[in-house]
Coordinates of C-alpha atoms in Angstrom, one line a residue:
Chain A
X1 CA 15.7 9.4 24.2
X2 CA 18.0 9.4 21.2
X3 CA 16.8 6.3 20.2
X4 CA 13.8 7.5 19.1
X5 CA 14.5 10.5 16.9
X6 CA 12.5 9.6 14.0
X7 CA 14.6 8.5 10.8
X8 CA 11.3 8.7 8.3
X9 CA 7.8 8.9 7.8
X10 CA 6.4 6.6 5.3
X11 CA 2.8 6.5 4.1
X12 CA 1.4 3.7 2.3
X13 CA -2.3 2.5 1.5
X14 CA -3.2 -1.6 2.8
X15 CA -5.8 -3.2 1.5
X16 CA -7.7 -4.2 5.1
X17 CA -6.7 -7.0 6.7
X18 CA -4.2 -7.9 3.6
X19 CA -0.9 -6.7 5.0
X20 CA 2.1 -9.1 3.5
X21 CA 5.3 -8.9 3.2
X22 CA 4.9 -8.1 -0.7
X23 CA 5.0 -4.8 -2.4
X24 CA 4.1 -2.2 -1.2
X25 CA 4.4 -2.7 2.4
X26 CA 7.8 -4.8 2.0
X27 CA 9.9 -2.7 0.4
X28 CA 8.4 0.5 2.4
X29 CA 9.4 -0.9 5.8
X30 CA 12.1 -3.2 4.9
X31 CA 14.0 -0.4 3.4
X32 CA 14.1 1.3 7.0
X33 CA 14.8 -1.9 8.9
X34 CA 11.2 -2.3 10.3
X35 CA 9.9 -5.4 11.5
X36 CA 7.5 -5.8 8.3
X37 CA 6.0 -9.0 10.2
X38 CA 4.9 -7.6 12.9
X39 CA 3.8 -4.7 11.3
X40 CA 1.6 -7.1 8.9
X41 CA -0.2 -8.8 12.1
X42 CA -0.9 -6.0 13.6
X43 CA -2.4 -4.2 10.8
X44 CA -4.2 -7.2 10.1
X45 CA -5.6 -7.6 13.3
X46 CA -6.8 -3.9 13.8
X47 CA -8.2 -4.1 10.4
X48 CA -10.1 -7.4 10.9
X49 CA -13.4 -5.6 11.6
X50 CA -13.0 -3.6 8.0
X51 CA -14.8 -5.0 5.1
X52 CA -12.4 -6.7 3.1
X53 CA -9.7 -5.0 0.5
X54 CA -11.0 -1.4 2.1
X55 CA -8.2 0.8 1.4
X56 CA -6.5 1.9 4.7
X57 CA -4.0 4.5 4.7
X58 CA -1.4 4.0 7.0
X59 CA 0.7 6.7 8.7
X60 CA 4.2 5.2 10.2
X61 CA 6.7 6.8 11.8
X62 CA 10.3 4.8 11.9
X63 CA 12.6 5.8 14.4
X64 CA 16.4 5.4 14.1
X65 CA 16.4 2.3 16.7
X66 CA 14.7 0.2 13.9
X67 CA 11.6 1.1 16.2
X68 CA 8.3 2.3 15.0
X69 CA 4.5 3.7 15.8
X70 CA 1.9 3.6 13.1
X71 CA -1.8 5.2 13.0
X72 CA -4.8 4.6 10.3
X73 CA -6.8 7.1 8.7
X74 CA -10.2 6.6 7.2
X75 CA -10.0 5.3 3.8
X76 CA -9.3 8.0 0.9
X77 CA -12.5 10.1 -0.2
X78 CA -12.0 9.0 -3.7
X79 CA -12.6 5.1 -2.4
X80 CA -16.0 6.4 -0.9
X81 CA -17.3 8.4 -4.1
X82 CA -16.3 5.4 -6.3
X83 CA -18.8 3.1 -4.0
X84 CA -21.2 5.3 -3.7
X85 CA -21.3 5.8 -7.5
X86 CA -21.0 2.6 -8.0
X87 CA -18.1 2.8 -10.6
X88 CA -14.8 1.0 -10.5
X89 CA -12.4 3.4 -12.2
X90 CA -12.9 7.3 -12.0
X91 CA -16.0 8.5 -14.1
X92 CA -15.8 8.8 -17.8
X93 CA -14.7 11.9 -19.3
X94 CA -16.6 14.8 -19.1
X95 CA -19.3 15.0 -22.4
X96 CA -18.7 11.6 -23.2
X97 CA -21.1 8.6 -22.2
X98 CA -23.1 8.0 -19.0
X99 CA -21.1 10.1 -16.3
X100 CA -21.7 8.5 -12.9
X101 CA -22.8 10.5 -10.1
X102 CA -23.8 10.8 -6.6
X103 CA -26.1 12.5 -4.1
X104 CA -25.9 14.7 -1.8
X105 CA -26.9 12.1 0.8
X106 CA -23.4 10.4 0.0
X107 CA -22.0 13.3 0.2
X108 CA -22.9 14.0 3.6
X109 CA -22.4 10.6 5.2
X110 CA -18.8 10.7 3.4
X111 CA -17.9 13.7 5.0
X112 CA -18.9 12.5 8.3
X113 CA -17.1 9.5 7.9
X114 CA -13.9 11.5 7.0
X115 CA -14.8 14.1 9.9
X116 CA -13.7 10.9 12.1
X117 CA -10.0 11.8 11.2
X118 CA -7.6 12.7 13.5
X119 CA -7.1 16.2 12.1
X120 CA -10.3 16.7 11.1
X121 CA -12.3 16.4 14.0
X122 CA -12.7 20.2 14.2
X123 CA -13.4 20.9 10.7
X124 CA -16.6 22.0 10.3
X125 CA -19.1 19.7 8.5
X126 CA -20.0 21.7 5.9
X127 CA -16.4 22.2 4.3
X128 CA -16.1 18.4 4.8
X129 CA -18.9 17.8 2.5
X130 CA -17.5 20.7 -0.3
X131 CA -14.0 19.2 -0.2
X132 CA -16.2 15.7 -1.2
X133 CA -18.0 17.4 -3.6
X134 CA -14.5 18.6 -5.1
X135 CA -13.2 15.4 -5.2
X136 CA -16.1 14.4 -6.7
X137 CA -16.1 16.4 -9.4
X138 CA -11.8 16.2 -10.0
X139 CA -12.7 12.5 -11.0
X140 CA -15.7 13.1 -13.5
X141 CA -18.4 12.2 -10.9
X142 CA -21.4 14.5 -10.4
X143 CA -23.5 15.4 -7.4
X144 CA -27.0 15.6 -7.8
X145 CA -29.4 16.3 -5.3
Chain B
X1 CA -10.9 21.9 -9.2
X2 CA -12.6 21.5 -12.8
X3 CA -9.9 23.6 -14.2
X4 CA -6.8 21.6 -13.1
X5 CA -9.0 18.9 -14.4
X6 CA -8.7 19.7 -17.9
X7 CA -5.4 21.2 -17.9
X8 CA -4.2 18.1 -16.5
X9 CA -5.9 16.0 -19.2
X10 CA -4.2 18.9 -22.2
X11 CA -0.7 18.2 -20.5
X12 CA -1.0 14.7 -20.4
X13 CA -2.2 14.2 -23.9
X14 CA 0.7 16.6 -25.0
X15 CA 2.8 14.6 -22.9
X16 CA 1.9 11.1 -24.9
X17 CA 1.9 12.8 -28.1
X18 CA 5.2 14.3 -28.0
X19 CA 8.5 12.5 -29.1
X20 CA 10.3 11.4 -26.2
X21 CA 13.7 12.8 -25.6
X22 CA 16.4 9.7 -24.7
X23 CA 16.7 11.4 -21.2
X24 CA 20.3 10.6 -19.6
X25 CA 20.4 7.5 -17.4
X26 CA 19.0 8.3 -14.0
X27 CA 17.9 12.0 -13.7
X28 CA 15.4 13.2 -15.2
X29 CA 13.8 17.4 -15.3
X30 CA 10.5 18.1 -16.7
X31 CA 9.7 21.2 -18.3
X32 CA 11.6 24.9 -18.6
X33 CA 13.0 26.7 -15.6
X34 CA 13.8 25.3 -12.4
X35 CA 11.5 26.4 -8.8
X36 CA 13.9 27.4 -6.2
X37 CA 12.4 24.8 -3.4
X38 CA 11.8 21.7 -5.6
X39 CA 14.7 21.7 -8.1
X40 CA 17.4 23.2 -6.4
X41 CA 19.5 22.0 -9.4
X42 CA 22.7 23.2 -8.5
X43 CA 22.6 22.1 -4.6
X44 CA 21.6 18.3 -6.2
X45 CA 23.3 15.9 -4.0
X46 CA 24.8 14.2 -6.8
X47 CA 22.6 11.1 -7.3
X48 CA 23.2 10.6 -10.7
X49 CA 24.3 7.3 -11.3
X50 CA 21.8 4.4 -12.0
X51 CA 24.5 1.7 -11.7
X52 CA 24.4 2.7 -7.6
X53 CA 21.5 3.5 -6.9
X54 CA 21.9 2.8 -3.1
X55 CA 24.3 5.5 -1.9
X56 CA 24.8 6.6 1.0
X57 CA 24.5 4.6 4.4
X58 CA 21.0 5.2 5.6
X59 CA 19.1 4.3 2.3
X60 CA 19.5 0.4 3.4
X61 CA 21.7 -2.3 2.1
X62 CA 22.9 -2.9 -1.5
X63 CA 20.7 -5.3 -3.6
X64 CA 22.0 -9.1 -3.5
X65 CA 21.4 -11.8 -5.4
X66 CA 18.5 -13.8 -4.7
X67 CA 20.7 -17.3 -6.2
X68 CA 23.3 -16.8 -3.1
X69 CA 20.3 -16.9 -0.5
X70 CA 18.3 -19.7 -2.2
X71 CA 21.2 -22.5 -1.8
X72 CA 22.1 -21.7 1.8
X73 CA 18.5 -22.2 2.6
X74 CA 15.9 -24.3 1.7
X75 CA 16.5 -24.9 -2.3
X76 CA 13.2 -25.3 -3.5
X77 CA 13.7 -21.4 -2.6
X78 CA 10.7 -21.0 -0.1
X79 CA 11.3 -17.5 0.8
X80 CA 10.9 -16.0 -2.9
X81 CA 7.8 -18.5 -3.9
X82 CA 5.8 -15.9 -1.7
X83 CA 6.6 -13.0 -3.7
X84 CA 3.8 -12.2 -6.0
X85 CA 4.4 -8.6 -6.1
X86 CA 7.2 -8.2 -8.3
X87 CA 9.8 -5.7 -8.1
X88 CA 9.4 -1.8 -7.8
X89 CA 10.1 1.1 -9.0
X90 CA 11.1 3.7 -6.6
X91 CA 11.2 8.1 -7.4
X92 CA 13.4 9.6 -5.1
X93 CA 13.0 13.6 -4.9
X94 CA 15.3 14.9 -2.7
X95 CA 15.7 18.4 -1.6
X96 CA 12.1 19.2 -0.9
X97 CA 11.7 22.0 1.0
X98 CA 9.7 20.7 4.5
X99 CA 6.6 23.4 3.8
X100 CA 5.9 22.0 0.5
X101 CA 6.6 17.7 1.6
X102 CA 2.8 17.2 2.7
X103 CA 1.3 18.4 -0.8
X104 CA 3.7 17.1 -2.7
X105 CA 3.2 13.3 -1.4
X106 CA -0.6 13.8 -1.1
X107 CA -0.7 14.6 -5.2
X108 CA 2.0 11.8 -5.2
X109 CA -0.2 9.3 -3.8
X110 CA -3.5 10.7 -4.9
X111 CA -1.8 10.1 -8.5
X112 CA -1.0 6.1 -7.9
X113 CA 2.2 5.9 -5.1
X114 CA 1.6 2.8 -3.3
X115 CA 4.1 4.5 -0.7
X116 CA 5.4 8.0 0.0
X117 CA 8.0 8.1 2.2
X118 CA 9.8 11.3 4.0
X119 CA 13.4 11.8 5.5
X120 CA 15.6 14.5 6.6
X121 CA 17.6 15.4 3.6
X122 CA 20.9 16.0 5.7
X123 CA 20.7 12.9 7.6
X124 CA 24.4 11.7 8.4
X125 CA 25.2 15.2 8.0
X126 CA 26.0 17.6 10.4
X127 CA 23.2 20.0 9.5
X128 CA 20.9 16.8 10.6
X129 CA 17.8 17.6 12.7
X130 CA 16.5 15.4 15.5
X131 CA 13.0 15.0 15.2
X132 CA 11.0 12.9 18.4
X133 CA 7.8 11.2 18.6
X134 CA 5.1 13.3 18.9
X135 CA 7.1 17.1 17.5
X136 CA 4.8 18.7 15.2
X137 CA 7.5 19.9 12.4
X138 CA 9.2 18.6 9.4
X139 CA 13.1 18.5 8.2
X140 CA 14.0 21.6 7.0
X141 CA 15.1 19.6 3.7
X142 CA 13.6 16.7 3.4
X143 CA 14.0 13.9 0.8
X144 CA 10.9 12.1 -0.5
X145 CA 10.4 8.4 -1.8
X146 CA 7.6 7.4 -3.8
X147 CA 7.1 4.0 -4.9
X148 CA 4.9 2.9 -7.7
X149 CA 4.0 -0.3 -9.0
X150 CA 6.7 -1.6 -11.5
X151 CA 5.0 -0.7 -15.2
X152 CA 3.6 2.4 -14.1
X153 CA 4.8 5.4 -16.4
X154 CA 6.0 7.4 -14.3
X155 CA 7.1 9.9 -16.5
X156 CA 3.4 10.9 -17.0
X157 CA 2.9 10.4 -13.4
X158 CA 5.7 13.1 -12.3
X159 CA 4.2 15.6 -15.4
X160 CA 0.6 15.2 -13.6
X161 CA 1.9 16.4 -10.2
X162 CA 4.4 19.1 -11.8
X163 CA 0.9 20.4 -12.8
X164 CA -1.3 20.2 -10.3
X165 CA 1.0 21.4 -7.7
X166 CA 1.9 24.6 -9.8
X167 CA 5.5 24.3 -10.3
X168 CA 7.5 24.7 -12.9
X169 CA 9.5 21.5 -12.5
X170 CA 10.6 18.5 -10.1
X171 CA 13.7 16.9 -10.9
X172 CA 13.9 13.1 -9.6
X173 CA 15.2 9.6 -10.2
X174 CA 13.9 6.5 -10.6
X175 CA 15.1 3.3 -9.4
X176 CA 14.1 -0.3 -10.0
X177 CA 13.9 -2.5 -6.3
X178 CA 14.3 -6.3 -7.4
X179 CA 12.3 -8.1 -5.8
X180 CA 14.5 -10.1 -2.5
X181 CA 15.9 -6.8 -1.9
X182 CA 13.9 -6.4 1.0
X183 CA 13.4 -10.0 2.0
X184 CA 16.5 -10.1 3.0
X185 CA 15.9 -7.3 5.8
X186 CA 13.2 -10.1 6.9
X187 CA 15.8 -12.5 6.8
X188 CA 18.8 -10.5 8.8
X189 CA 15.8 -9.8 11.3
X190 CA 16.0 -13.4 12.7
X191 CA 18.1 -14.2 15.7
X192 CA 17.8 -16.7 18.2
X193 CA 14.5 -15.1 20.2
X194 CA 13.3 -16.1 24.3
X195 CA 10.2 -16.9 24.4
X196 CA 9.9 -17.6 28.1
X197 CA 12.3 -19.2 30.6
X198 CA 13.9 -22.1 29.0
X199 CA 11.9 -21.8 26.1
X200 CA 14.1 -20.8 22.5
X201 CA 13.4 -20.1 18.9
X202 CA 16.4 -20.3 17.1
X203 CA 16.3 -19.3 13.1
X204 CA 18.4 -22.5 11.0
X205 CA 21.2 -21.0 10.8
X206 CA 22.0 -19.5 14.1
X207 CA 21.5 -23.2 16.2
X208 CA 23.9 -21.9 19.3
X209 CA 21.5 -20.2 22.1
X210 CA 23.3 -17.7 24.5
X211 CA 25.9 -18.8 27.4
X212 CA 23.9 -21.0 29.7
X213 CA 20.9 -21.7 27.8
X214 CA 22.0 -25.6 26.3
X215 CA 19.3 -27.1 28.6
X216 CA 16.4 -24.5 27.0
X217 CA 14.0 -26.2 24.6
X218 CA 14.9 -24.5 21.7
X219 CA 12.5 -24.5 17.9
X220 CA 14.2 -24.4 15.3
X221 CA 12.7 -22.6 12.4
X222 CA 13.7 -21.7 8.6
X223 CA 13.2 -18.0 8.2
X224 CA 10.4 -17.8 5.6
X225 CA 7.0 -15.6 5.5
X226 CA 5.1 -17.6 7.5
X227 CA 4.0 -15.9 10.7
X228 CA 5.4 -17.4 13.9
X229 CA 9.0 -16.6 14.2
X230 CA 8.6 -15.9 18.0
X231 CA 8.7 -12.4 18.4
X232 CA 4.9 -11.7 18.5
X233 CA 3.6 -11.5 21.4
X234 CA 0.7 -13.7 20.7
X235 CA 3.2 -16.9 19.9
X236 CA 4.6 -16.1 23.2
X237 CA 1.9 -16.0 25.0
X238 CA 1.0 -19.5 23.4
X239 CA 4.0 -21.4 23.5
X240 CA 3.8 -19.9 27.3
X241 CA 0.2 -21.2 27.6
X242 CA 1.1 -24.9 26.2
X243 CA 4.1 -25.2 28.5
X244 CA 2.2 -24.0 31.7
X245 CA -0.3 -26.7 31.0
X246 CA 2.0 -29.3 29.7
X247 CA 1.2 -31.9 32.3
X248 CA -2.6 -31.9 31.9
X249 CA -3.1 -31.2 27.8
X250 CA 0.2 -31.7 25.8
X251 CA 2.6 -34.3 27.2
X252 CA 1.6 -37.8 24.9
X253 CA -1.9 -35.8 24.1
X254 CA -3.1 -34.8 20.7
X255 CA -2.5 -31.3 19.6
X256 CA -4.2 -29.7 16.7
X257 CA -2.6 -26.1 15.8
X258 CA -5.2 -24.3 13.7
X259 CA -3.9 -21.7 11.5
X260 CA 0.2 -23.3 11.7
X261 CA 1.9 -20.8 9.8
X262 CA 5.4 -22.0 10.4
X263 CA 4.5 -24.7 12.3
X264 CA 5.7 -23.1 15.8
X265 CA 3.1 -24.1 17.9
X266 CA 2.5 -27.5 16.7
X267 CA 6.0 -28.4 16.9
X268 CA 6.7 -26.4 20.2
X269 CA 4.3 -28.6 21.3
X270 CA 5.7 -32.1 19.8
X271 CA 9.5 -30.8 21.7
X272 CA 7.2 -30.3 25.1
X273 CA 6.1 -34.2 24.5
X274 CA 3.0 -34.5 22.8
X275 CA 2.2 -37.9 21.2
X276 CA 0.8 -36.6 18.1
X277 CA -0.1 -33.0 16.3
X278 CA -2.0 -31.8 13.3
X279 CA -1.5 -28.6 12.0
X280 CA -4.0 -26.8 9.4
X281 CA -3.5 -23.5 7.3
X282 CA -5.2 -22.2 4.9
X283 CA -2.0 -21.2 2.8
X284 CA -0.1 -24.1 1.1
X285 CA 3.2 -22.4 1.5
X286 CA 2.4 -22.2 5.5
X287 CA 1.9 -26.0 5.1
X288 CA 5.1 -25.8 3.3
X289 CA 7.3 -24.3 6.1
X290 CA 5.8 -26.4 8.5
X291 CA 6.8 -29.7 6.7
X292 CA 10.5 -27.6 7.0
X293 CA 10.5 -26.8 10.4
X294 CA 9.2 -30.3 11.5
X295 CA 12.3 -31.9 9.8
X296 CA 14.8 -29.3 11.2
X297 CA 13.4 -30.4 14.6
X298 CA 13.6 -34.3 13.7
X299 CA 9.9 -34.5 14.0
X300 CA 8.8 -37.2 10.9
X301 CA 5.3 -37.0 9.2
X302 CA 3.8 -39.6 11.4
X303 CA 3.9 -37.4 14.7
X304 CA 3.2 -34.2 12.5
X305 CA 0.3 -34.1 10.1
X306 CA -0.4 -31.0 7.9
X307 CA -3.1 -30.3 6.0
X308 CA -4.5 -27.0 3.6
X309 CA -7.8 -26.1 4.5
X310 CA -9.8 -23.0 5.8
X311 CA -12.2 -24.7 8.1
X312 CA -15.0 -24.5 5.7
X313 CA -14.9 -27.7 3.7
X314 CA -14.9 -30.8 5.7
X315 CA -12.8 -32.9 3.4
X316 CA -9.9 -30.8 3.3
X317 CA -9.4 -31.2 7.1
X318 CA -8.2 -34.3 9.2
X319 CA -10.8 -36.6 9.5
X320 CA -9.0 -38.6 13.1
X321 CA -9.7 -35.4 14.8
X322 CA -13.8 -35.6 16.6
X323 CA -13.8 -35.6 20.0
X324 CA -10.4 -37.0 19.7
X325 CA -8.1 -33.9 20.4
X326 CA -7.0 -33.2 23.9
X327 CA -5.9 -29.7 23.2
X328 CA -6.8 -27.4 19.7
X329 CA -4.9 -24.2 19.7
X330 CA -5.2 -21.7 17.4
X331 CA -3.2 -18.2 16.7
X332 CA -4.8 -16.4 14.0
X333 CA -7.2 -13.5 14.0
X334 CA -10.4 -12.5 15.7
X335 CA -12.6 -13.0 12.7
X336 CA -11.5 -16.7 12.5
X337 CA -11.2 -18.1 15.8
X338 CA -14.8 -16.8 16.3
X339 CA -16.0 -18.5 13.3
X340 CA -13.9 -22.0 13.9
X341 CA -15.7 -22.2 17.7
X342 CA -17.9 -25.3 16.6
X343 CA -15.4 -26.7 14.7
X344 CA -13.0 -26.5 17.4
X345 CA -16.0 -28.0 19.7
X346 CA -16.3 -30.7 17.3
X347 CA -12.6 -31.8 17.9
X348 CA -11.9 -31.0 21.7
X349 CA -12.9 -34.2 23.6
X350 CA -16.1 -33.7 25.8
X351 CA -15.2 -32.7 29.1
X352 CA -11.8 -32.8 28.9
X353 CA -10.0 -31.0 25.6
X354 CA -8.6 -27.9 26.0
X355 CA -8.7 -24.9 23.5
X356 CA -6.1 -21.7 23.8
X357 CA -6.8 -19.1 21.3
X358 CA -5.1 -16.2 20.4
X359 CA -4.2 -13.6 17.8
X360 CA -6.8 -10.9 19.2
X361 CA -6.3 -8.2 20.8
X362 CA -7.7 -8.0 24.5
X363 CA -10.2 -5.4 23.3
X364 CA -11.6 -8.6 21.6
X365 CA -11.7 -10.9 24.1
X366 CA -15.3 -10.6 25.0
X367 CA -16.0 -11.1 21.2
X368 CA -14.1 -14.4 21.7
X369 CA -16.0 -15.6 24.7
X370 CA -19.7 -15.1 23.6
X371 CA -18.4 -17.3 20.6
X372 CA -17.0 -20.2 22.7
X373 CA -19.1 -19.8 25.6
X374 CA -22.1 -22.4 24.5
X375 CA -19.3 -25.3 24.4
X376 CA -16.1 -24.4 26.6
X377 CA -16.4 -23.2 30.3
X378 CA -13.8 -21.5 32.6
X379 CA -12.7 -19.4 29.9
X380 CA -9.9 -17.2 31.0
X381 CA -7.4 -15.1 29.4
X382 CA -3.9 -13.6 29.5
X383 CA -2.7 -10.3 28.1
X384 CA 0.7 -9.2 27.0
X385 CA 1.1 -6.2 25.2
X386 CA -2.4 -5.4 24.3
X387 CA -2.8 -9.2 22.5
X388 CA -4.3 -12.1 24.7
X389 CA -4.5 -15.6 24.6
X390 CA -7.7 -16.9 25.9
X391 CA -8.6 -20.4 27.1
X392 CA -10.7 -22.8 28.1
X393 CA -12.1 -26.4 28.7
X394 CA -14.9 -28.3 26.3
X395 CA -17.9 -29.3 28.1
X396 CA -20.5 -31.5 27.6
X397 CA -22.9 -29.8 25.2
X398 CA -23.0 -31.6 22.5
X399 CA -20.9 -30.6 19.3
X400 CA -22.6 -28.9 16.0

């Protein structure tokens, strides 16, 4: 049992089914003696049903034996308003130009989508869909109805 | 949320207007008086030294040079050509107090982090903590490392979460990870591995196998980033799957290896006495490695043909291979192997060629059947580990 007290907790965000040895997942696991290989094919394989370059965040938990477990989360709200106001970078600033938006239909199937996180499974809907909206609005975005 | 919007924005343009202060080498404290949790200036562990910026034993080994590595190995330098990502640079902010080490690496990551990373700030000490799998809590002190790409400002960065989290400052240092630092880890990680009875893979360097082992049939492979060093359970389960069937589909046959990587299979398979092989990969530094591992197992280009392709485009791939291959085995990932089925039917021989796939997961097995059922029959599979390697014999529908 002492060979699995945990030495760190790293997080990181993988594009799906692109895990390599580069930056950032190299230096994050290398640094702790993880196997970044078999990390990478594992990732890779779990993601392979993702649309492509999805952000996944990635929870790992290294141990001190060089061993180590590792869960997903759904990808970050912010990747989820950004697609569904079709924008590439966070929304112009705020009085300035066209200011991208969404609706509250995104903003409902977001939330459920994020409601599918571990933690979150008991969180009522409702708040889901006002933490989107915040997030929403702390990059420029609007919600319309 | 709309407030800390625009105060963010005020600080940040205040921050880009203002006349930087030549801060001293390695630590750095934003704004006026220190917060008890975060700064904890006078309990700083002394990390103030760019020149070293590895202290301490469990931060990982010291940065070496990358010219040292390249000439024992392969001098064209294989192992760095795969590094596209460039070096990084790394924050460290140690001291945190454990309460406050969830918010302060979601704003850290929310704010550009590629990686946020969280340890017990008196590890090696006495006043360590033993955490287990599964324990609910946080160090008491913990020590965070973020890492952001290199050319991000992170000065700006650091301002942005000393404002949204409320505090009054965060005192951290930055560090710069050259690139091979961590490809070396990769590198110590390879010693000779057992694949199965009798059955080796031995990194260049380290050619003696255990006491008792001379007889094993042993692959000898340069360490590189190609997948395939032996330890997955998926290249185990294949080299496993070629040797059990040696007699009827690899000794003097013709074996393709679809998505090579290093070369393992293919060349496992050449050592197990196949007349021929042609390996295929989509990455030209796979095809690379391959060429490498063939020649550190004596195997020329004539019994070892490589070739870059994806599948997709005929003329990239070998053109010997219709109904010509006795056994087409392929390690890569669901999404793939599903969509390489008729290709793969194209190659096996009618009614006798053999196809082992593997590189799913055995939830995705079923997946893999419905996509080689029209053209292979007996498909079966074997698991180890929550992988499998499934298999199966061509029949006689015809090929698309």
């Amino acid at each position: 049992m002492s060979g699995r007290t945990i030495l760190a907790t790293i997080r990181v965000v993988i594009p799906a089914g692109a895990a390599k040895p580069a930056p950032p997942v190299g230096p994050a696991l290398g640094q702790h003696g993880l196997n970044i290989m078999s990390f990478c094919k594992e990732f890779n394989a779990k993601t392979a049903g993702f649309l492509p370059e999805v952000p996944v965040p990635v929870m790992i938990t290294a141990f001190k034996d060089k061993s180590f477990e590792w869960k997903m989360r759904t990808p970050p709200t912010s990747y989820f308003v950004k697609k569904a106001a079709g924008v590439s970078s966070g929304g112009g600033r705020p009085g300035h130009g066209m200011t991208a938006a969404i609706s509250l239909k995104h903003v409902y199937h977001i939330a459920k989508l994020k409601q599918q996180d571990e933690g979150s499974h008991h969180i009522p809907l409702i708040s889901m869909c006002k933490s989107v909206i915040g997030a929403a609005k702390s990059m420029g975005i609007e919600v319309i109805r | 949320m709309a407030s800390v919007c625009n105060v963010r924005c005020a600080v940040r343009a205040l921050l880009r207007h203002a006349r930087r202060v030549p801060s001293t080498p390695s630590t750095r404290v934003l704004s006026s008086a220190p917060r008890a949790s975060a700064a904890a200036a006078a309990g700083f562990n002394g990390f103030t030294r760019a020149s070293n910026p590895t202290v301490g034993t469990h931060r990982g080994r010291p940065p070496r040079t990358q010219t040292a590595l390249a000439s024992t190995l392969n001098p064209e330098g294989t192992i760095d050509a795969n590094l596209g990502g460039g070096s990084v640079d790394q924050v460290r902010i140690t001291r945190v107090d454990g309460s406050n080490v969830g918010e302060l690496s979601d704003v850290l990551l929310s704010l550009g982090a590629t990686c946020c990373s969280v340890e017990d700030a008196d590890l090696g000490t006495e006043r360590e903590t033993e955490l287990y799998a599964g324990d609910d809590k946080v160090w008491h002190m913990c020590d965070v490392t973020a890492m952001f790409p290199s050319g991000c400002d992170i000065d700006a960065v650091m301002a942005d979460a000393v404002d949204i989290l409320g505090v009054k400052s965060i005192e951290y240092v930055v560090e710069t990870i050259p690139d091979n630092d961590w490809v070396n880890v990769v590198m110590d990680s390879f010693v000779p591995i057992k694949v199965g009875d009798g059955l080796w893979i031995v990194p260049e360097w380290a050619k003696t196998l255990p006491e008792g082992e001379e007889g094993a049939l042993s692959v000898v492979l340069e360490p590189g980033l190609a997948f395939g060093t032996g330890e997955h359970p998926t290249t185990r389960l294949c080299l496993g799957w070629l040797r059990d069937n040696a007699e009827t589909c690899v000794k003097g046959k013709h074996v393709v290896d679809f998505g090579t990587g290093s070369g393992v299979l293919a060349i496992g398979a050449l050592l197990m006495g196949a007349a021929k092989a042609t390996g295929v990969d989509v990455d030209p530094l796979s095809v690379k490695s391959a060429r490498r591992n063939a020649q550190l197992n004596g195997i020329g280009d004539e019994r070892l043909a490589l070739f870059c392709a994806d599948g997709s485009d005929g003329s990239d791939l070998p053109q010997d291979c219709d109904d010509a291959v006795d056994c087409v085995v392929a390690n890569i990932l669901v999404g793939p192997v599903t969509q390489l089925a008729p290709l793969f039917a194209r190659y096996a021989k009618r009614g006798v060629g053999r196809v082992c796939v593997s590189g799913v997961l055995a939830t995705q097995v079923p997946t893999v059947r419905e996509a080689y059922g029209k053209w292979f029959d007996d498909l079966t599979y074997t698991e180890e580990g929550g992988w499998a390697v499934v298999s199966g014999v061509r029949n006689s529908t015809p090929a698309p």
